[in-house]
Amino acid sequence: MDKRFEAVDKRFEAVDKHFEAISAENNRRFESMSAENNRRFEALAKRIDRLMLWSLGITMGTGSLVVAALKLLP
């Protein structure tokens, strides 16, 4: 009976080690994905910042042209 319990304990230990190995592998994968996602997010934030500056510049330029045209026409 003790041999069976020892065999079951060894099997549980083997399964436990297997799950720990899988967990470590998943953690490594998620860390690399997290670093890549951070890099992508920074690039996206930079693009949005540039878009906002261009939009503000175009809006201000168009507004000043409209104001100048309204002052000159009447």
XYZ file of C-alpha atoms in Angstrom:
74
model
C 0.000 0.000 0.000
C 2.853 2.371 0.831
C 4.413 1.729 -2.569
C 1.213 2.843 -4.261
C 1.104 6.032 -2.212
C 4.744 6.701 -3.046
C 4.040 6.114 -6.742
C 1.066 8.478 -6.588
C 3.174 11.069 -4.748
C 5.900 10.810 -7.390
C 3.294 11.217 -10.121
C 1.849 14.299 -8.404
C 5.331 15.760 -8.035
C 6.015 15.144 -11.734
C 2.733 16.800 -12.706
C 3.487 19.685 -10.340
C 6.916 20.206 -11.920
C 5.308 20.081 -15.357
C 2.792 22.784 -14.392
C 5.576 24.926 -12.923
C 7.530 24.622 -16.176
C 4.463 25.589 -18.199
C 3.808 28.519 -15.874
C 7.382 29.762 -16.214
C 7.166 29.489 -20.013
C 3.881 31.420 -20.062
C 5.353 34.124 -17.830
C 8.323 34.481 -20.181
C 6.023 34.752 -23.203
C 3.778 37.334 -21.568
C 6.764 39.430 -20.476
C 8.079 39.543 -24.043
C 4.591 40.387 -25.322
C 4.265 43.112 -22.706
C 7.532 44.722 -23.791
C 6.429 44.619 -27.432
C 3.021 46.081 -26.563
C 4.682 48.899 -24.612
C 6.849 49.709 -27.632
C 3.802 49.723 -29.916
C 1.828 51.874 -27.491
C 4.643 54.433 -27.343
C 4.773 54.569 -31.156
C 1.004 55.021 -31.312
C 1.106 57.807 -28.712
C 3.806 59.572 -30.739
C 1.701 59.351 -33.910
C -1.370 60.705 -32.110
C 0.675 63.606 -30.717
C 1.872 64.493 -34.225
C -1.686 64.223 -35.564
C -2.956 66.572 -32.859
C -0.264 69.143 -33.672
C -1.005 68.974 -37.403
C -4.759 69.257 -36.765
C -4.256 72.281 -34.520
C -1.977 73.924 -37.096
C -4.391 73.344 -39.965
C -7.321 74.606 -37.888
C -5.453 77.751 -36.840
C -4.265 78.374 -40.413
C -7.734 77.940 -41.873
C -9.257 80.129 -39.174
C -6.761 82.910 -39.788
C -7.409 82.727 -43.558
C -11.162 82.994 -42.963
C -10.706 85.970 -40.631
C -8.392 87.692 -43.141
C -10.850 87.060 -45.981
C -13.743 88.439 -43.918
C -11.749 91.579 -43.063
C -10.787 92.234 -46.687
C -14.133 91.502 -48.399
C -16.610 93.999 -46.826
